[in-house]
Short mmCIF file of C-alpha atoms in Angstrom, two decimals:
data_model
loop_
_atom_site.label_atom_id
_atom_site.label_comp_id
_atom_site.label_asym_id
_atom_site.label_seq_id
_atom_site.Cartn_x
_atom_site.Cartn_y
_atom_site.Cartn_z
CA UNK I 25 -0.87 5.05 -5.96
CA UNK I 26 1.50 3.74 -9.05
CA UNK I 27 5.14 4.35 -6.74
CA UNK I 28 7.74 3.28 -9.22
CA UNK I 29 11.33 2.93 -6.89
CA UNK I 30 13.96 3.30 -8.30
CA UNK I 31 17.25 2.08 -6.18
CA UNK I 32 20.39 3.64 -8.54
CA UNK I 33 23.35 1.54 -9.89
CA UNK I 34 23.44 -2.08 -8.87
CA UNK I 35 25.37 -5.11 -10.68
CA UNK I 36 28.44 -4.48 -12.66
CA UNK I 37 27.80 -0.26 -11.64
CA UNK I 38 28.72 -0.09 -8.01
CA UNK I 39 27.68 3.43 -7.76
CA UNK I 40 29.59 6.17 -5.69
CA UNK I 41 32.43 4.45 -3.78
CA UNK I 42 33.98 5.18 -0.08
CA UNK I 43 35.27 3.96 3.43
CA UNK I 44 34.49 0.28 2.49
CA UNK I 45 31.02 2.52 1.70
CA UNK I 46 29.21 1.20 -2.24
CA UNK I 47 26.37 3.25 -3.19
CA UNK I 48 24.60 0.35 -5.32
CA UNK I 49 23.90 -1.30 -1.40
CA UNK I 50 22.81 1.71 0.27
CA UNK I 51 20.37 3.21 -2.41
CA UNK I 52 18.70 -0.71 -2.23
CA UNK I 53 18.92 -1.05 0.94
CA UNK I 54 17.13 2.49 1.64
CA UNK I 55 14.67 1.62 -0.97
CA UNK I 56 13.61 -1.87 -0.07
CA UNK I 57 12.54 0.38 3.70
CA UNK I 58 10.40 2.38 2.07
CA UNK I 59 8.61 0.09 -0.02
CA UNK I 60 7.87 -1.82 3.94
CA UNK I 61 6.97 1.00 5.21
CA UNK I 62 4.98 2.30 2.82
CA UNK I 63 3.12 -1.47 1.66
CA UNK I 64 2.95 -1.89 6.20
CA UNK I 65 1.30 1.32 6.88
CA UNK I 66 -0.59 2.82 4.00
CA UNK I 67 -3.91 2.10 2.00
CA UNK I 68 -4.30 2.01 -1.91
CA UNK I 69 -0.26 1.58 -2.73
CA UNK I 70 0.77 0.12 -5.26
CA UNK I 71 5.12 -0.28 -5.28
CA UNK I 72 7.01 -1.33 -7.99
CA UNK I 73 10.84 -1.58 -7.84
CA UNK I 74 13.49 -1.54 -10.87
CA UNK I 75 15.17 -3.95 -8.87
CA UNK I 76 14.95 -5.66 -5.53
CA UNK I 77 18.47 -7.34 -5.54
CA UNK I 78 22.11 -6.81 -6.88
CA UNK I 79 21.18 -6.27 -10.51
CA UNK I 80 22.43 -4.49 -13.26
CA UNK I 81 19.43 -2.49 -15.32
CA UNK I 82 20.29 0.15 -17.68
CA UNK I 83 18.86 3.63 -16.98
CA UNK I 84 16.25 3.31 -19.72
CA UNK I 85 15.55 -0.21 -19.01
CA UNK I 86 14.02 1.53 -15.64
CA UNK I 87 12.12 4.70 -17.32
CA UNK I 88 11.24 2.08 -19.80
CA UNK I 89 9.36 0.45 -17.50
CA UNK I 90 8.30 3.24 -15.31
CA UNK I 91 6.39 4.57 -18.17
CA UNK I 92 4.98 1.04 -19.38
CA UNK I 93 3.32 0.89 -16.15
CA UNK I 94 1.97 4.08 -15.74
CA UNK I 95 3.65 4.78 -12.59
CA UNK I 96 2.10 8.16 -10.63
CA UNK I 97 5.23 9.47 -9.67
CA UNK I 98 9.25 8.33 -9.56
CA UNK I 99 11.72 8.18 -6.80
CA UNK I 100 15.22 7.85 -7.72
CA UNK I 101 17.57 6.91 -4.51
CA UNK I 102 21.25 7.88 -4.28
CA UNK I 103 24.27 8.17 -2.30
CA UNK I 104 26.69 11.60 -2.80
CA UNK I 105 29.99 11.46 -3.18
CA UNK I 106 32.96 14.50 -4.77
CA UNK I 107 35.82 15.40 -2.79
CA UNK I 108 35.35 14.22 0.09
CA UNK I 109 35.05 17.25 2.02
CA UNK I 110 31.29 17.84 0.50
CA UNK I 111 28.61 16.47 2.68
CA UNK I 112 24.72 16.92 2.98
CA UNK I 113 21.65 16.13 1.63
CA UNK I 114 20.07 17.13 -1.70
CA UNK I 115 17.40 16.51 -3.93
CA UNK I 116 16.67 16.68 -7.71
CA UNK I 117 13.39 17.11 -10.49
CA UNK I 118 13.90 18.12 -13.69
CA UNK I 119 15.52 21.33 -15.53
CA UNK I 120 13.01 22.29 -17.43
CA UNK I 121 10.51 22.40 -14.30
CA UNK I 122 9.10 25.52 -12.67
CA UNK I 123 8.98 26.26 -8.55
CA UNK I 124 5.30 26.06 -9.22
CA UNK I 125 5.29 22.86 -10.81
CA UNK I 126 3.40 19.53 -9.04
CA UNK I 127 6.64 17.59 -9.25
CA UNK I 128 7.85 20.66 -7.05
CA UNK I 129 5.57 21.05 -4.79
CA UNK I 130 6.01 16.67 -4.45
CA UNK I 131 9.59 17.72 -3.96
CA UNK I 132 8.81 20.18 -1.57
CA UNK I 133 7.19 18.02 1.02
CA UNK I 134 9.29 14.63 0.52
CA UNK I 135 12.35 16.96 1.24
CA UNK I 136 10.83 18.21 4.46
CA UNK I 137 10.24 15.34 5.71
CA UNK I 138 13.51 13.40 4.81
CA UNK I 139 15.41 16.80 7.00
CA UNK I 140 13.29 16.10 9.62
CA UNK I 141 15.28 12.36 9.93
CA UNK I 142 18.34 12.46 8.66
CA UNK I 143 20.45 14.29 10.43
CA UNK I 144 22.52 15.57 7.40
CA UNK I 145 22.84 19.62 6.21
CA UNK I 146 20.88 20.33 4.06
CA UNK I 147 22.02 21.63 0.72
CA UNK I 148 19.04 22.72 -1.00
CA UNK I 149 16.29 21.19 -3.56
CA UNK I 150 17.81 21.22 -7.07
CA UNK I 151 17.51 21.39 -10.58
CA UNK I 152 18.74 18.82 -13.29
CA UNK I 153 18.93 16.95 -16.87
CA UNK I 154 19.65 13.96 -15.47
CA UNK I 155 17.69 10.97 -17.40
CA UNK I 156 15.09 9.18 -14.81
CA UNK I 157 13.40 12.77 -14.69
CA UNK I 158 13.57 13.84 -18.96
CA UNK I 159 13.09 10.69 -19.71
CA UNK I 160 10.22 9.86 -17.09
CA UNK I 161 6.26 10.79 -18.24
CA UNK I 162 5.27 10.81 -14.65
CA UNK I 163 5.95 13.53 -11.57
CA UNK I 164 9.52 12.10 -10.66
CA UNK I 165 12.40 12.59 -8.64
CA UNK I 166 16.09 11.98 -7.16
CA UNK I 167 17.59 11.96 -3.72
CA UNK I 168 20.70 12.32 -2.60
CA UNK I 169 21.20 11.49 0.67
CA UNK I 170 25.14 11.90 1.51
CA UNK I 171 28.37 11.69 0.39
CA UNK I 172 29.46 8.30 0.99
CA UNK I 173 33.17 9.93 0.92
CA UNK I 174 32.61 11.79 3.44
CA UNK I 175 33.78 10.73 7.26
CA UNK I 176 31.12 12.70 8.86
CA UNK I 177 27.90 11.34 6.71
CA UNK I 178 29.75 7.63 6.22
CA UNK I 179 29.63 6.65 9.39
CA UNK I 180 25.85 7.96 9.77
CA UNK I 181 24.97 5.74 6.47
CA UNK I 182 27.06 2.69 7.35
CA UNK I 183 23.94 2.30 10.47
CA UNK I 184 20.67 0.90 9.67
CA UNK I 185 18.72 2.79 12.14
CA UNK I 186 19.74 5.75 10.16
CA UNK I 187 19.53 4.00 6.71
CA UNK I 188 15.48 3.32 8.11
CA UNK I 189 15.15 6.76 9.38
CA UNK I 190 16.02 8.07 6.08
CA UNK I 191 13.25 5.53 4.24
CA UNK I 192 10.92 6.50 6.78
CA UNK I 193 11.26 10.54 5.88
CA UNK I 194 10.70 9.59 2.17
CA UNK I 195 7.91 7.33 2.98
CA UNK I 196 6.28 10.26 4.84
CA UNK I 197 6.88 12.40 2.98
CA UNK I 198 5.05 10.47 -0.29
CA UNK I 199 2.63 9.96 1.78
CA UNK I 200 2.10 13.51 2.66
CA UNK I 201 2.86 14.92 -0.70
CA UNK I 202 0.16 11.93 -2.44
CA UNK I 203 -2.49 11.87 0.73
CA UNK I 204 -2.44 8.38 1.75
CA UNK I 205 -4.09 6.54 3.55
CA UNK I 206 -2.77 5.33 6.94
CA UNK I 207 -4.13 1.38 7.74
CA UNK I 208 -6.19 1.31 10.51
CA UNK I 209 -4.47 -1.56 13.09
CA UNK I 210 -6.69 -1.21 15.97
CA UNK I 211 -8.15 -3.44 17.91
CA UNK I 212 -11.28 -3.87 15.94
CA UNK I 213 -8.44 -5.50 13.53
CA UNK I 214 -6.68 -8.37 13.16
CA UNK I 215 -2.36 -7.72 11.76
CA UNK I 216 -1.29 -10.36 9.73
CA UNK I 217 2.57 -11.38 10.73
CA UNK I 218 4.36 -13.31 8.56
CA UNK I 219 7.14 -15.24 9.68
CA UNK I 220 10.13 -16.53 7.86
CA UNK I 221 11.92 -18.63 11.13
CA UNK I 222 11.97 -19.16 13.95
CA UNK I 223 15.35 -20.05 15.58
CA UNK I 224 16.63 -20.32 19.17
CA UNK I 225 19.78 -18.62 17.92
CA UNK I 226 20.02 -15.43 17.59
CA UNK I 227 22.78 -15.83 14.86
CA UNK I 228 21.03 -17.88 12.89
CA UNK I 229 18.04 -15.33 12.55
CA UNK I 230 20.29 -13.05 11.47
CA UNK I 231 21.92 -14.44 8.93
CA UNK I 232 18.13 -15.56 7.38
CA UNK I 233 17.24 -11.51 7.40
CA UNK I 234 20.53 -11.32 5.44
CA UNK I 235 19.48 -13.58 3.04
CA UNK I 236 15.63 -12.59 2.57
CA UNK I 237 17.42 -9.23 2.54
CA UNK I 238 19.73 -9.95 -0.23
CA UNK I 239 16.00 -11.32 -1.96
CA UNK I 240 14.59 -8.12 -1.62
CA UNK I 241 12.39 -8.62 1.20
CA UNK I 242 12.91 -6.49 4.52
CA UNK I 243 12.62 -8.40 7.55
CA UNK I 244 13.75 -8.00 11.01
CA UNK I 245 14.45 -10.70 14.41
CA UNK I 246 11.78 -10.28 16.65
CA UNK I 247 12.25 -12.14 19.90
CA UNK I 248 9.33 -14.48 21.76
CA UNK I 249 8.58 -16.18 24.23
CA UNK I 250 7.37 -19.51 24.15
CA UNK I 251 6.67 -22.13 27.17
CA UNK I 252 9.40 -19.79 29.00
CA UNK I 253 11.90 -19.68 26.45
CA UNK I 254 13.59 -17.09 24.44
CA UNK I 255 12.99 -17.68 20.38
CA UNK I 256 14.44 -16.06 17.48
CA UNK I 257 11.89 -15.21 14.98
CA UNK I 258 12.45 -14.03 11.95
CA UNK I 259 9.58 -11.22 10.72
CA UNK I 260 9.44 -9.90 6.93
CA UNK I 261 5.91 -7.96 7.61
CA UNK I 262 3.23 -7.48 9.10
CA UNK I 263 -0.96 -6.41 7.52
CA UNK I 264 -3.71 -5.50 7.49
CA UNK I 265 -5.19 -7.83 4.80
CA UNK I 266 -4.93 -11.13 4.37
CA UNK I 267 -4.70 -11.43 1.63
CA UNK I 268 -0.97 -9.45 0.99
CA UNK I 269 0.07 -11.46 4.06
CA UNK I 270 -0.43 -14.43 1.66
CA UNK I 271 1.46 -12.87 -0.93
CA UNK I 272 4.44 -12.56 1.25
CA UNK I 273 4.15 -15.83 2.02
CA UNK I 274 4.15 -16.86 -1.60
CA UNK I 275 7.13 -14.79 -2.32
CA UNK I 276 9.62 -16.39 0.46
CA UNK I 277 8.35 -19.76 0.10
CA UNK I 278 10.23 -18.69 -3.81
CA UNK I 279 12.93 -18.48 -1.88
CA UNK I 280 12.61 -22.03 -0.55
CA UNK I 281 12.27 -20.48 2.85
CA UNK I 282 8.89 -21.95 4.91
CA UNK I 283 6.73 -18.77 6.19
CA UNK I 284 4.09 -19.19 7.91
CA UNK I 285 1.18 -16.07 8.96
CA UNK I 286 0.31 -15.13 13.44
CA UNK I 287 -1.60 -13.21 14.61
CA UNK I 288 -1.78 -10.47 18.15
#
């Protein structure tokens, strides 16, 4: 299954703004997390993103790229804004589509899974004539994940754990909609973890994570005890396939950072 994942706005276009937050950064963070969850946990999923960093990209460039690639599904990630009082989650498919269309059925599944985890009011399943819904040749959906200018929603949106939950909801919904097969990481298999640095100082590890995420590489800090000492490891993926792990290592090394693979 080929998924084109589109974090809205970027570069010179910040998108919605409010409460010290910018939509472009939040949408990118959620989208990167969706990619990581899908690639690490499901078989036969190929994810391409419109952007993995803070760059400017037109709507036409995004839809042309998805169409040329032959994506099976286009998922656009956004954060809403209105008047400061509106709040909640809503999503969109194109206004020309019926509620019984394949796109609507995919959206129904994703909507349900996102709402299980996002702690937001449900503003409903909607339709619109947005460019990314109109000009794509595949099924396409756009989600609006809370209102950045609403105090309640913004308090959630600014939390990394909340954004991970939102990403998890999208990923589970996409997996269910397209019948993706979960990867089997049991005792009979080997899990290849990519490590992009080990530090005695937690702050240095956090800085490495921030750098990698700014380059579109999802990562987190995990602690490890070596010879009785605590080390903070930056993990940038865990894969059932060594080939996929080696691909991630090359991606990290292209950013001038040494990386290596460990197995449990």
